[in-house]
C-alpha positions as a printed Julia matrix, in Angstrom:
150×3 Matrix{Float64}:
  94.69  77.76    3.29
  92.06  80.55    3.11
  90.77  81.26   -0.39
  88.58  84.11   -1.62
  87.86  86.37   -4.64
  88.24  90.09   -4.08
  85.81  92.41   -2.41
  83.07  91.07   -0.09
  84.4   87.52   -0.3
  87.86  88.74    0.88
  86.45  90.93    3.57
  84.43  88.03    5.13
  87.33  85.69    4.94
  89.61  88.16    6.67
  87.03  88.44    9.48
  87.1   84.7     9.73
  90.91  84.54    9.61
  91.28  87.37   12.2
  89.96  84.65   14.74
  91.91  81.67   13.26
  95.28  83.35   12.93
  95.96  82.91   16.59
  95.58  79.08   16.32
  96.82  78.32   12.8
  99.29  79.46   10.22
  97.24  80.86    7.39
  98.06  80.8     3.65
  95.99  83.19    1.45
  95.03  82.51   -1.91
  93.1   85.22   -3.74
  92.34  86.88   -6.99
  93.62  90.41   -6.34
  96.77  91.25   -4.57
  95.78  94.86   -3.91
  92.42  93.71   -2.18
  93.87  93.54    1.39
  94.96  97.17    1.19
  91.64  98.58   -0.09
  89.5   97.02    2.69
  88.36  98.38    5.9
  89.74  95.4     7.77
  93.23  94.74    6.41
  94.81  91.56    7.56
  98.38  90.92    6.8
  98.79  87.41    5.52
 102.28  85.97    5.9
 101.99  83.9     2.83
  99.78  85.13    0.0
  99.29  83.69   -3.61
  97.34  85.11   -6.37
  95.22  83.17   -8.96
  93.2   84.52  -11.74
  89.55  85.01  -11.18
  87.01  83.58  -13.34
  83.16  83.0   -13.67
  80.74  81.26  -15.94
  81.54  83.78  -18.71
  85.08  82.65  -18.93
  84.89  79.19  -17.33
  87.83  77.92  -19.33
  90.22  79.72  -16.91
  89.2   77.16  -14.26
  91.84  74.7   -15.51
  94.8   76.83  -15.07
  93.48  78.04  -11.67
  93.01  74.36  -10.7
  96.51  73.59  -11.68
  97.89  76.74   -9.76
  95.9   75.81   -6.55
  97.2   72.22   -6.79
 100.76  73.48   -6.95
 100.21  75.7    -3.97
  98.65  72.83   -2.04
 101.6   70.65   -2.75
 104.17  73.33   -1.9
 102.41  74.46    1.38
 100.77  71.31    2.5
  97.77  72.89    4.42
  95.65  70.79    6.65
  92.36  72.35    5.23
  90.84  74.68    2.74
  88.49  77.37    3.95
  86.68  79.64    1.44
  83.87  82.28    1.22
  83.83  82.01   -2.64
  83.51  82.52   -5.42
  84.7   80.5    -8.39
  88.35  80.13   -7.35
  87.23  79.07   -3.92
  85.0   76.4    -5.41
  88.0   75.15   -7.42
  90.08  75.18   -4.22
  87.51  72.98   -2.45
  87.41  70.51   -5.34
  91.16  70.32   -5.61
  91.58  70.12   -1.84
  89.07  67.29   -1.55
  90.79  65.39   -4.36
  94.04  65.87   -2.48
  92.48  64.57    0.87
  92.16  67.9     2.65
  89.38  69.03    5.01
  87.22  71.67    3.01
  84.99  74.3     4.43
  82.68  76.51    2.35
  81.1   79.66    3.89
  78.58  81.07    1.53
  78.65  84.82    1.22
  76.31  86.82    3.5
  75.09  88.53    0.28
  73.36  85.48   -0.8
  70.31  86.1     1.52
  67.62  84.67   -0.78
  69.32  81.42   -1.76
  72.83  79.88   -1.78
  75.17  81.13   -4.48
  75.51  78.99   -7.6
  79.09  77.98   -6.32
  77.58  77.31   -2.91
  74.93  74.97   -4.28
  77.69  72.96   -5.92
  79.96  73.06   -2.88
  77.26  71.46   -0.73
  78.05  68.24   -2.65
  81.76  68.63   -2.52
  82.97  70.34    0.51
  83.25  68.47    3.84
  81.32  71.33    5.49
  79.16  74.03    4.03
  77.72  76.99    5.99
  75.24  79.62    5.18
  75.16  83.01    7.02
  71.12  82.89    6.9
  69.28  80.57    9.22
  66.48  80.15    6.55
  68.85  78.63    4.09
  70.16  75.9     6.22
  69.29  72.34    5.43
  70.25  69.81    2.73
  73.92  69.65    3.78
  74.21  73.23    4.71
  74.59  74.36    8.21
  73.85  77.65    9.95
  76.11  78.78   12.99
  75.67  82.64   12.64
  77.16  85.14   10.28
  80.51  86.6     9.79
  79.48  90.25    9.69
  77.48  90.11   13.05
  74.27  91.39   11.55
C-alpha cells in the first residue's frame, strides 16, 4: 500500500512505485484523486483510495483518516505500507504497524536541512526510515540515495 499527500509527495511516491509495480500489486491511498492527472509522471494505479488530508492546524481530522486507513488495510490486506508523507502517510505507518504490517517512511527530498516533522516521528514508529539527503542519515534514519536522481 503506497500512501502520499498530493503534490511533491505523490510525485516522489509515483517514481518509487514505477519500479515496484513490476514486482508488487500496488494499492494507492492519497489525499487528492486528481493529483495523478496533474503530474508530469502519471502512474495509473489499479486501486486508489482517497482520504482527507490534514495537518497540525486541523489535527482532529486524523481520527477519521486513521479509521479510513484501517478499513482499507482490512479490506485490501497489503503486506506493507510505504509512504513519502505527509500527515496521512504518518497515520498509515502508525495504523500499519499496529496491524502488523511492514512499514517504510521515505522523507521528502524537499526536507534538505532537517527531517520533516512527520519524518522525525516516523523514525520511532516505522520499520524503516529513509532520507534522501546523506547528511541527515543517522539515529534510525538511513540514506540510500534519492528518488529524484539529483
